[in-house]
Amino acid sequence: MTTQEIFKNLGLAQEQSGGCLSSTTWTHTTNAGVVGSHSPSTGKLLARVYGCSEADYDTLVAGSRQVYASWQMVPAPKRGEIVRLIGQALREKKDALGTLVSLEVGKIKAEGDGEVQEMIDMADFAVGLSRMLYGQTMHSERARHRMYEQWHPLGVVGVITAFNFPVAVWAWNAFIAAVVGNTVLWKPSPKAPLCALAVQHLCNRVLEDAGYPGVFALFTTDRVEMAEHMVRDERLPLISFTGSVPVGRHVAEVVGHRLGRSLLELSGNNAVIVDETADLELATQAILFGAVGTAGQRCTSTRRLIVQESQYAKLMPQLLAAYARVTIGDPLQPGVLMGPLIDADAVAHYRRALEEIKREGGEVLCGGRVLPRPGHFVEPTIVRVQNHWNVVQRETFAPILYVMTYQTLDEAIRMQNAVPQGLSSSLFTMHLRHSEEFLSAVGSDCGIANINIGTSGAEIGGAFGGEKATGGGREAGSDAWKAYMRRQTTTINWGTELPLAQGVTFGRAEGGNDGARS
Ligand code: NAD
């Protein structure tokens, strides 16, 4: 499929406006900047998208609020039915959309398609969820009283996404937010505006055909002050933010200051531990996918490998041989395992990290070069380092794997936890006690802890997210839906008396107020 054919298939015009409330209501501003979409494989411009103005932003928020007023009253299973239709439309466009993801952010086609599959899985999950938004009932301490909690939507949910999952992360948020009754305003990464336009167009057409235009709105800009405007906006009760720690920290401060809610999915610094009993074949495959997949540009990418001393001499030759077989190139070509980094800045970060490692005394075991060809291609790299080095403590969004050794499992777990981030972790072992210790309260401190599975490639059924500097948010499966709703505790008195909680009597002869909860 040529680029033009993909665009046509997905309903994209060559010069597209960056704000939409429905598939027919697009903003027409042409003087608020242009967001250029470049292919990371060639560095060439793919298309240009007109950015939104402040006035466009206000129109989008006002429209989303208006739609929310009626959408929140649509029964949840009916909302689910519409998300089911969106899932169907995504199935039909999976190939074209997966190709667009590859083209715009450089993932290999299998991973581009995988991202669209993740959206479809999320749609299916959200459909089921629309009939399972359960609240609890409690036994009241007062006679003839009924007590329960119920969940209501929040309003217009703001979703800000990173470049590296340009469609799936929006779906994690948007499909759940929508089935529970919210409307959604999305600010995508300026590095992936085409994916956002295509997805929005597709979903909004389904919503419109079903009679519910405007549940999803898109706000495209590459201006930081416009993103800030969104984060400060008190009309958005929740900002779900996916991105780096420094930006996420700032978002949390601004939203916290206005006492709004933020849901943060920030950087990881994920480790695989390989113990003395590990199946090295499994471990090698998992480390390769974790460290090299998506060119090391996943929040869950494997960045650190912590190997038991006795396994080092056996594991490393296998791993180096696997690295030597990695084909680097055009992500749309069959057989290619690693595409480019997203842009020249990412390549500069890769270079700088390697210079710093060498200054610290690290040993490059393989890779380490920027490839002399158009686009932003680098070699997957393995380096021997020490865990406490600054460079190892931060996330470099590139395919650099840091290797170190340990003697006891306690030491390995201490090393794995001794970084600021806490997203994903994994242990390769055949030892029951090691596995249980790793998963216990004194084990991994991450939001995700796997046994004999790598750090990346989570299923949507579980709640996804991490601790510490990763931000504490949870998205996708399990009960992550609660983040998009407000909880209301309700007590109904169906009797003829007005007993007070805690047995307090008030305004009657027999007693005074002895500390009732207000
Ligand atoms: P980034 O922090 O540079 O940008 C993320 C988003 O924030 C973009 O849409 C950007 O335009 C926006 N933004 C920038 N400045 C802003 C501001 N002042 N206020 C509000 N929004 C602002 O991240 P990136 O380079 O696009 O993505 C890579 C990072 O995202 C990595 O750190 C990765 O680990 C993280 N990530 C985390 C998860 C997760 O689920 N934990 C998933 C994907 C990516």
Coordinates of C-alpha atoms and ligand atoms in Angstrom, one line a residue:
M1 CA 0.0 0.0 0.0
T2 CA 1.4 3.4 -0.9
T3 CA 1.2 6.3 1.6
Q4 CA -1.6 7.9 -0.5
E5 CA -3.5 4.7 -0.6
I6 CA -3.3 4.4 3.2
F7 CA -4.5 7.9 3.7
K8 CA -7.3 7.4 1.3
N9 CA -8.3 4.1 2.9
L10 CA -8.4 5.8 6.3
G11 CA -10.2 9.0 5.1
L12 CA -7.3 11.4 5.5
A13 CA -6.8 14.5 3.3
Q14 CA -3.3 15.6 2.5
E15 CA -3.7 18.9 4.5
Q16 CA -5.8 18.1 7.4
S17 CA -7.1 20.3 10.2
G18 CA -6.1 19.3 13.8
G19 CA -9.4 19.7 15.6
C20 CA -12.5 17.6 15.3
L21 CA -15.6 16.9 17.3
S22 CA -17.3 14.6 14.9
S23 CA -16.4 13.1 11.5
T24 CA -18.1 16.1 9.9
T25 CA -17.3 18.9 12.3
W26 CA -13.6 19.9 11.9
T27 CA -12.0 23.1 12.7
H28 CA -10.7 25.2 9.8
T29 CA -8.0 27.3 11.4
T30 CA -5.0 27.8 9.2
N31 CA -3.0 30.3 11.2
A32 CA -2.3 28.4 14.5
G33 CA 0.8 26.6 13.2
V34 CA 1.3 23.4 11.2
V35 CA 2.2 20.0 12.8
G36 CA 4.4 18.2 10.4
S37 CA 4.4 14.4 10.4
H38 CA 7.8 12.9 9.4
S39 CA 8.7 9.4 8.6
P40 CA 11.4 8.2 11.1
S41 CA 12.6 5.7 8.4
T42 CA 13.4 8.4 5.9
G43 CA 13.2 11.7 7.8
K44 CA 10.9 12.9 5.0
L45 CA 7.6 14.8 5.5
L46 CA 4.6 12.6 5.2
A47 CA 1.9 15.2 5.7
R48 CA 1.0 18.4 7.4
V49 CA -1.8 18.9 9.9
Y50 CA -3.1 22.4 10.8
G51 CA -2.8 23.0 14.6
C52 CA -5.7 24.2 16.7
S53 CA -6.0 27.7 18.0
E54 CA -7.1 28.7 21.5
A55 CA -10.6 29.4 20.1
D56 CA -10.7 26.0 18.5
Y57 CA -9.8 24.5 21.9
D58 CA -12.6 26.3 23.6
T59 CA -15.1 25.2 20.9
L60 CA -14.0 21.6 21.4
V61 CA -14.3 21.7 25.2
A62 CA -17.7 23.4 25.0
G63 CA -18.9 20.8 22.4
S64 CA -17.6 17.9 24.5
R65 CA -19.4 19.3 27.6
Q66 CA -22.6 19.7 25.7
V67 CA -22.4 16.1 24.4
Y68 CA -21.6 14.9 27.9
A69 CA -24.9 16.3 29.2
S70 CA -26.8 13.7 27.2
W71 CA -24.2 10.9 26.8
Q72 CA -24.0 10.4 30.6
M73 CA -27.7 9.5 30.6
V74 CA -27.4 6.9 27.9
P75 CA -27.6 3.5 29.6
A76 CA -24.1 2.0 30.0
P77 CA -24.9 -1.2 27.9
K78 CA -26.1 1.0 25.1
R79 CA -22.8 2.9 25.3
G80 CA -21.1 -0.4 25.2
E81 CA -22.9 -1.4 22.1
I82 CA -21.5 1.7 20.3
V83 CA -18.0 0.8 21.4
R84 CA -18.6 -2.7 20.0
L85 CA -19.3 -1.1 16.6
I86 CA -16.1 0.9 16.9
G87 CA -14.2 -2.4 17.6
Q88 CA -15.8 -3.8 14.4
A89 CA -14.7 -0.8 12.4
L90 CA -11.2 -1.2 13.7
R91 CA -11.1 -4.8 12.7
E92 CA -12.0 -3.8 9.2
K93 CA -9.2 -1.2 9.1
K94 CA -6.6 -3.1 11.1
D95 CA -4.2 -3.6 8.2
A96 CA -4.3 0.1 7.0
L97 CA -4.1 1.5 10.5
G98 CA -1.3 -0.8 11.5
T99 CA 0.6 0.3 8.4
L100 CA 0.1 3.9 9.3
V101 CA 1.5 3.3 12.8
S102 CA 4.6 1.7 11.2
L103 CA 5.0 4.6 8.7
E104 CA 4.6 7.4 11.2
V105 CA 6.4 6.1 14.3
G106 CA 8.7 3.4 12.8
K107 CA 7.4 0.2 14.6
I108 CA 7.7 -2.9 12.5
K109 CA 4.4 -3.9 10.9
A110 CA 3.7 -6.8 13.3
E111 CA 3.9 -4.3 16.2
G112 CA 1.9 -1.7 14.3
D113 CA -0.8 -4.3 13.7
G114 CA -0.4 -5.4 17.4
E115 CA -1.2 -1.9 18.5
V116 CA -4.5 -1.9 16.5
Q117 CA -5.3 -5.4 17.9
E118 CA -4.8 -3.9 21.4
M119 CA -7.4 -1.2 20.6
I120 CA -9.8 -4.0 19.4
D121 CA -9.1 -6.0 22.6
M122 CA -9.8 -2.8 24.6
A123 CA -13.1 -2.3 22.8
D124 CA -14.2 -5.9 23.5
F125 CA -13.2 -5.4 27.2
A126 CA -15.1 -2.1 27.4
V127 CA -18.3 -3.8 25.9
G128 CA -18.3 -6.4 28.7
L129 CA -17.5 -3.8 31.3
S130 CA -20.5 -1.7 30.2
R131 CA -22.7 -4.4 31.9
M132 CA -20.4 -4.8 34.9
L133 CA -20.0 -1.4 36.5
Y134 CA -20.7 -2.8 40.0
G135 CA -20.9 -0.9 43.2
Q136 CA -21.0 -2.5 46.7
T137 CA -23.9 -2.6 49.1
M138 CA -23.2 -2.4 52.9
H139 CA -25.3 -3.3 55.9
S140 CA -26.4 -0.1 57.6
E141 CA -26.1 0.0 61.4
R142 CA -29.4 1.7 61.5
A143 CA -32.7 -0.1 61.2
R144 CA -34.7 0.3 58.0
H145 CA -31.8 1.9 56.3
R146 CA -30.2 0.8 53.0
M147 CA -26.6 1.8 52.2
Y148 CA -24.7 1.4 48.9
E149 CA -22.2 3.0 46.7
Q150 CA -22.7 3.9 43.1
W151 CA -20.4 5.2 40.4
H152 CA -21.1 8.2 38.1
P153 CA -19.0 9.6 35.2
L154 CA -16.8 12.6 35.7
G155 CA -17.4 14.8 32.6
V156 CA -14.9 15.6 29.8
V157 CA -11.8 13.6 30.4
G158 CA -8.6 15.0 28.9
V159 CA -6.2 12.4 27.5
I160 CA -2.6 13.4 26.6
T161 CA -0.6 10.6 24.9
A162 CA 3.1 9.8 24.1
F163 CA 4.4 9.2 20.6
N164 CA 5.3 5.5 21.1
F165 CA 1.8 4.1 21.4
P166 CA 0.1 6.5 19.1
V167 CA -3.3 4.7 19.0
A168 CA -3.5 2.0 21.7
V169 CA -3.0 4.2 24.8
W170 CA -5.8 6.5 23.6
A171 CA -8.0 3.4 23.3
W172 CA -7.2 2.2 26.8
N173 CA -8.4 5.5 28.1
A174 CA -11.1 6.5 25.6
F175 CA -13.1 3.2 25.4
I176 CA -13.3 2.8 29.2
A177 CA -14.0 6.5 29.7
A178 CA -16.8 6.4 27.1
V179 CA -18.6 3.3 28.3
V180 CA -18.7 4.7 31.8
G181 CA -20.3 7.9 30.5
N182 CA -17.6 10.5 29.9
T183 CA -16.7 12.3 26.8
V184 CA -13.0 12.5 25.8
L185 CA -10.8 15.2 24.6
W186 CA -7.5 13.9 23.1
K187 CA -4.2 15.7 22.7
P188 CA -2.0 13.3 20.8
S189 CA 1.8 13.5 20.5
P190 CA 2.8 16.1 17.8
K191 CA 5.1 13.3 16.6
A192 CA 2.1 11.2 15.5
P193 CA -0.7 13.4 14.4
L194 CA -1.8 11.2 11.4
C195 CA -2.4 8.2 13.6
A196 CA -4.6 10.3 15.8
L197 CA -6.5 11.8 12.9
A198 CA -7.1 8.5 11.3
V199 CA -8.4 6.9 14.5
Q200 CA -10.5 9.8 15.5
H201 CA -12.1 9.9 12.0
L202 CA -12.8 6.2 12.1
C203 CA -14.4 6.2 15.6
N204 CA -16.3 9.4 15.1
R205 CA -17.9 8.1 11.9
V206 CA -19.2 5.1 13.9
L207 CA -20.5 7.4 16.6
E208 CA -22.2 9.6 14.2
D209 CA -23.9 6.8 12.3
A210 CA -25.1 5.5 15.7
G211 CA -26.6 8.9 16.5
Y212 CA -24.0 10.0 19.0
P213 CA -21.6 12.5 17.4
G214 CA -19.0 14.3 19.5
V215 CA -18.3 11.7 22.3
F216 CA -14.6 11.8 21.2
A217 CA -12.9 15.1 20.3
L218 CA -9.4 15.7 19.0
F219 CA -7.1 18.6 19.7
T220 CA -3.9 18.7 17.7
T221 CA -1.1 21.1 18.5
D222 CA 2.7 21.1 18.8
R223 CA 2.7 24.1 21.1
V224 CA 3.6 23.4 24.7
E225 CA 1.5 26.5 25.9
M226 CA -1.6 25.0 24.3
A227 CA -0.9 21.6 26.1
E228 CA -0.5 23.6 29.3
H229 CA -3.8 25.4 28.6
M230 CA -5.5 22.0 28.5
V231 CA -3.8 20.8 31.7
R232 CA -4.9 24.0 33.6
D233 CA -8.5 23.8 32.3
E234 CA -10.8 23.3 35.3
R235 CA -13.5 22.1 32.9
L236 CA -11.5 18.8 32.6
P237 CA -12.0 16.9 35.9
L238 CA -9.4 14.3 35.0
I239 CA -6.2 14.5 32.9
S240 CA -4.9 11.1 31.9
F241 CA -1.2 11.7 31.0
T242 CA 1.2 9.3 29.3
G243 CA 4.8 10.4 28.8
S244 CA 8.1 11.2 30.4
V245 CA 8.7 11.7 34.2
P246 CA 9.6 15.4 34.0
V247 CA 6.5 16.4 31.9
G248 CA 4.3 14.1 34.0
R249 CA 5.6 15.6 37.3
H250 CA 4.7 19.0 36.0
V251 CA 1.3 17.9 34.8
A252 CA 0.6 16.3 38.3
E253 CA 1.6 19.6 40.0
V254 CA -0.6 21.8 37.8
V255 CA -3.6 19.5 38.0
G256 CA -3.1 18.9 41.7
H257 CA -3.0 22.7 42.3
R258 CA -6.4 23.0 40.8
L259 CA -7.5 19.9 42.8
G260 CA -8.3 18.0 39.7
R261 CA -7.4 14.4 39.2
S262 CA -4.5 13.1 37.2
L263 CA -3.8 9.6 36.0
L264 CA -0.1 9.2 35.3
E265 CA 1.6 6.6 33.1
L266 CA 5.3 7.7 33.0
S267 CA 8.7 6.3 32.3
G268 CA 10.0 2.8 33.3
N269 CA 13.4 1.4 33.9
N270 CA 12.6 -2.2 33.7
A271 CA 14.8 -5.1 34.7
V272 CA 15.0 -8.8 33.9
I273 CA 16.6 -11.0 36.6
V274 CA 18.0 -14.3 35.4
D275 CA 18.7 -16.7 38.3
E276 CA 20.9 -19.8 38.5
T277 CA 17.9 -22.1 37.6
A278 CA 16.5 -20.1 34.7
D279 CA 15.6 -21.5 31.3
L280 CA 18.2 -19.5 29.2
E281 CA 16.4 -20.2 25.9
L282 CA 13.2 -18.6 27.2
A283 CA 15.2 -15.8 28.9
T284 CA 17.1 -15.0 25.7
Q285 CA 13.9 -14.7 23.6
A286 CA 12.2 -12.5 26.2
I287 CA 15.2 -10.2 26.6
L288 CA 15.6 -9.8 22.9
F289 CA 11.9 -8.8 22.4
G290 CA 12.0 -6.6 25.5
A291 CA 15.2 -4.7 24.7
V292 CA 15.1 -4.6 20.9
G293 CA 11.3 -4.6 20.2
T294 CA 10.0 -1.1 19.2
A295 CA 13.7 -0.2 19.0
G296 CA 13.7 0.1 22.9
Q297 CA 11.0 2.7 22.8
R298 CA 8.4 1.1 25.0
C299 CA 7.7 2.3 28.5
T300 CA 8.1 -1.4 29.4
S301 CA 11.3 -2.0 27.3
T302 CA 13.9 -4.1 29.1
R303 CA 16.6 -1.7 30.1
R304 CA 18.5 -3.7 32.7
L305 CA 19.6 -7.3 32.8
I306 CA 20.6 -8.6 36.2
V307 CA 22.3 -12.0 35.8
Q308 CA 23.3 -14.5 38.5
E309 CA 27.1 -14.8 38.3
S310 CA 27.1 -18.5 37.4
Q311 CA 24.8 -17.9 34.3
Y312 CA 26.6 -15.0 32.8
A313 CA 29.1 -17.0 30.7
K314 CA 26.3 -19.1 29.3
L315 CA 23.6 -16.5 28.7
M316 CA 25.7 -13.8 27.1
P317 CA 26.9 -15.8 24.1
Q318 CA 23.3 -16.8 23.3
L319 CA 22.1 -13.2 23.7
L320 CA 24.9 -11.7 21.6
A321 CA 24.2 -14.3 18.9
A322 CA 20.5 -13.3 18.9
Y323 CA 21.5 -9.6 18.7
A324 CA 23.7 -10.4 15.7
R325 CA 20.7 -11.8 13.9
V326 CA 18.5 -8.7 14.3
T327 CA 17.7 -7.2 10.9
I328 CA 17.5 -3.4 11.1
G329 CA 15.7 -1.4 8.4
D330 CA 12.4 -0.3 6.9
P331 CA 9.8 -1.3 9.5
L332 CA 7.3 -2.2 6.7
Q333 CA 9.6 -4.8 5.1
P334 CA 9.0 -8.4 6.1
G335 CA 11.8 -9.9 8.2
V336 CA 12.9 -6.6 9.7
L337 CA 13.0 -6.8 13.5
M338 CA 14.0 -3.3 14.4
G339 CA 13.0 0.0 12.8
P340 CA 14.3 3.5 13.5
L341 CA 14.2 5.7 16.5
I342 CA 11.5 8.4 16.4
D343 CA 13.7 11.4 15.5
A344 CA 17.1 13.1 15.5
D345 CA 16.7 14.0 19.2
A346 CA 16.2 10.4 20.1
V347 CA 19.4 9.5 18.3
A348 CA 21.3 12.3 20.1
H349 CA 20.0 10.8 23.5
Y350 CA 21.3 7.4 22.4
R351 CA 24.7 8.8 21.5
R352 CA 24.9 10.9 24.8
A353 CA 24.0 7.9 26.9
L354 CA 26.8 5.8 25.3
E355 CA 29.4 8.5 25.7
E356 CA 28.4 8.8 29.4
I357 CA 28.7 5.0 29.9
K358 CA 32.1 5.0 28.3
R359 CA 33.2 7.9 30.6
E360 CA 32.0 5.9 33.6
G361 CA 34.1 2.9 32.5
G362 CA 31.3 0.8 30.9
E363 CA 32.1 -1.9 28.4
V364 CA 30.2 -2.0 25.1
L365 CA 29.6 -5.7 24.4
C366 CA 27.8 -5.1 21.0
G367 CA 26.3 -2.4 18.9
G368 CA 26.8 1.3 19.8
R369 CA 26.7 2.8 16.3
V370 CA 24.4 5.2 14.6
L371 CA 23.8 3.8 11.1
P372 CA 25.0 6.0 8.2
R373 CA 21.8 6.0 6.3
P374 CA 18.7 8.3 5.9
G375 CA 16.3 8.1 8.8
H376 CA 17.1 7.6 12.5
F377 CA 18.6 4.1 12.7
V378 CA 20.9 2.9 15.5
E379 CA 22.3 -0.5 16.5
P380 CA 20.8 -2.4 19.4
T381 CA 23.4 -2.2 22.1
I382 CA 24.5 -4.2 25.1
V383 CA 26.8 -2.6 27.7
R384 CA 28.3 -3.9 31.0
V385 CA 27.6 -1.2 33.7
Q386 CA 27.0 -0.7 37.4
N387 CA 23.5 -0.1 38.7
H388 CA 24.2 3.1 40.6
W389 CA 25.6 5.1 37.6
N390 CA 23.4 8.1 36.8
V391 CA 22.9 6.9 33.2
V392 CA 21.6 3.6 34.4
Q393 CA 19.2 5.3 36.9
R394 CA 17.4 7.2 34.2
E395 CA 15.4 6.1 31.2
T396 CA 17.1 6.5 27.8
F397 CA 14.4 5.8 25.2
A398 CA 16.6 3.7 22.9
P399 CA 17.7 0.1 22.5
I400 CA 20.5 0.1 25.1
L401 CA 20.6 -2.9 27.5
Y402 CA 22.5 -2.5 30.7
V403 CA 24.0 -5.8 32.0
M404 CA 25.2 -6.5 35.5
T405 CA 25.7 -9.6 37.7
Y406 CA 24.7 -10.6 41.2
Q407 CA 25.3 -13.3 43.8
T408 CA 22.2 -13.7 45.9
L409 CA 18.5 -13.2 44.9
D410 CA 18.1 -10.6 47.7
E411 CA 20.9 -8.6 46.1
A412 CA 19.3 -8.9 42.7
I413 CA 15.9 -7.7 44.0
R414 CA 17.7 -4.8 45.8
M415 CA 19.4 -3.8 42.5
Q416 CA 16.2 -4.1 40.5
N417 CA 14.3 -1.9 43.0
A418 CA 17.2 0.7 43.4
V419 CA 16.0 3.0 40.6
P420 CA 13.5 5.9 40.7
Q421 CA 11.0 4.2 38.4
G422 CA 8.7 1.2 39.2
L423 CA 6.9 0.0 36.1
S424 CA 7.7 -3.5 35.0
S425 CA 9.9 -6.3 36.2
S426 CA 10.6 -9.9 35.6
L427 CA 12.4 -12.9 37.0
F428 CA 13.4 -16.0 35.0
T429 CA 13.6 -18.9 37.4
M430 CA 12.5 -22.5 37.9
H431 CA 12.9 -22.1 41.7
L432 CA 9.5 -21.9 43.5
R433 CA 11.0 -20.0 46.5
H434 CA 12.7 -17.5 44.3
S435 CA 9.5 -16.9 42.4
E436 CA 7.5 -16.4 45.5
E437 CA 10.0 -14.1 47.1
F438 CA 10.1 -12.0 43.9
L439 CA 6.3 -11.6 44.0
S440 CA 6.1 -11.1 47.8
A441 CA 5.9 -7.7 49.5
V442 CA 9.7 -7.7 49.9
G443 CA 10.2 -8.6 46.2
S444 CA 9.7 -6.4 43.2
D445 CA 8.4 -2.9 43.9
C446 CA 6.9 -2.5 40.4
G447 CA 3.4 -2.3 39.1
I448 CA 4.0 -5.3 36.9
A449 CA 6.0 -8.4 38.1
N450 CA 6.3 -11.4 35.8
I451 CA 7.8 -14.8 36.1
N452 CA 9.4 -16.4 33.0
I453 CA 7.9 -13.6 30.8
G454 CA 9.8 -10.5 29.8
T455 CA 9.0 -6.9 30.9
S456 CA 7.1 -5.8 27.8
G457 CA 4.0 -6.9 26.0
A458 CA 1.3 -6.7 28.7
E459 CA -2.2 -8.1 28.1
I460 CA -5.1 -5.6 28.4
G461 CA -7.0 -7.7 31.0
G462 CA -4.8 -6.6 33.9
A463 CA -4.5 -3.0 35.3
F464 CA -1.5 -1.5 33.7
G465 CA 0.8 1.0 35.4
G466 CA 3.7 1.5 37.7
E467 CA 4.8 2.9 41.1
K468 CA 7.3 5.5 42.3
A469 CA 8.4 7.9 39.5
T470 CA 6.2 6.0 37.0
G471 CA 3.3 7.9 38.5
G472 CA 1.0 5.3 40.2
G473 CA -1.7 5.3 37.6
R474 CA -3.5 2.2 36.4
E475 CA -5.2 1.8 33.0
A476 CA -6.8 -0.8 30.8
G477 CA -8.2 -3.9 32.6
S478 CA -9.2 -5.1 36.1
D479 CA -10.9 -2.2 38.0
A480 CA -9.0 0.6 36.3
W481 CA -12.4 2.0 35.2
K482 CA -12.8 3.4 38.6
A483 CA -10.3 6.2 37.8
Y484 CA -12.8 7.5 35.2
M485 CA -15.7 7.7 37.6
R486 CA -16.7 9.4 40.9
R487 CA -17.9 7.3 43.8
Q488 CA -21.1 8.2 45.6
T489 CA -22.1 6.6 49.0
T490 CA -25.8 6.6 49.4
T491 CA -27.9 5.9 52.5
I492 CA -31.7 5.6 52.2
N493 CA -33.9 5.7 55.3
W494 CA -37.2 3.9 54.6
G495 CA -38.4 3.9 58.2
T496 CA -40.3 6.4 60.3
E497 CA -37.5 7.3 62.8
L498 CA -34.4 9.4 62.3
P499 CA -31.7 7.4 64.2
L500 CA -28.2 9.0 64.0
A501 CA -25.0 7.1 63.2
Q502 CA -22.8 6.0 66.1
G503 CA -26.0 6.1 68.3
V504 CA -25.8 9.8 68.7
T505 CA -28.8 11.6 70.1
F506 CA -29.2 15.2 69.2
G507 CA -31.8 17.7 70.3
R508 CA -33.5 15.2 72.5
A509 CA -33.7 15.2 76.3
E510 CA -31.6 12.0 76.8
G511 CA -28.2 13.0 75.5
G512 CA -25.9 15.3 73.6
N513 CA -23.5 15.1 70.7
D514 CA -20.7 12.8 71.5
G515 CA -18.7 13.1 68.3
A516 CA -20.8 11.9 65.4
R517 CA -19.0 11.7 62.0
S518 CA -20.2 14.6 59.9
Ligands
NAD1 P1 6.8 13.4 26.4 O1 6.8 13.5 27.9 O2 7.9 14.2 25.7 O3 5.4 13.8 25.7 C1 4.2 13.2 26.1 C2 3.0 14.1 25.8 O4 3.1 15.2 26.6 C3 3.0 14.6 24.3 O5 1.7 14.6 23.9 C4 3.5 16.0 24.5 O6 3.1 16.9 23.4 C5 2.9 16.4 25.8 N1 3.5 17.5 26.5 C6 4.7 18.1 26.4 N2 4.9 19.1 27.3 C7 3.7 19.2 27.9 C8 3.2 20.1 29.0 N3 4.0 21.1 29.5 N4 2.0 19.9 29.4 C9 1.2 18.9 28.9 N5 1.6 18.1 28.0 C10 2.8 18.2 27.5 O7 7.0 11.8 26.1 P2 7.2 11.1 24.7 O8 8.6 11.3 24.3 O9 6.1 11.4 23.7 O10 7.0 9.6 25.1 C11 8.0 8.8 25.7 C12 7.8 8.7 27.2 O11 6.5 8.2 27.5 C13 8.8 7.7 27.8 O12 9.3 8.2 29.0 C14 7.9 6.5 28.1 O13 8.4 5.7 29.1 C15 6.6 7.2 28.5 N6 5.5 6.2 28.3 C16 4.9 5.7 29.3 C17 3.9 4.8 29.2 C18 3.2 4.1 30.4 O14 2.1 3.5 30.2 N7 3.8 4.2 31.5 C19 3.4 4.4 27.9 C20 4.0 5.0 26.8 C21 5.1 5.9 27.0

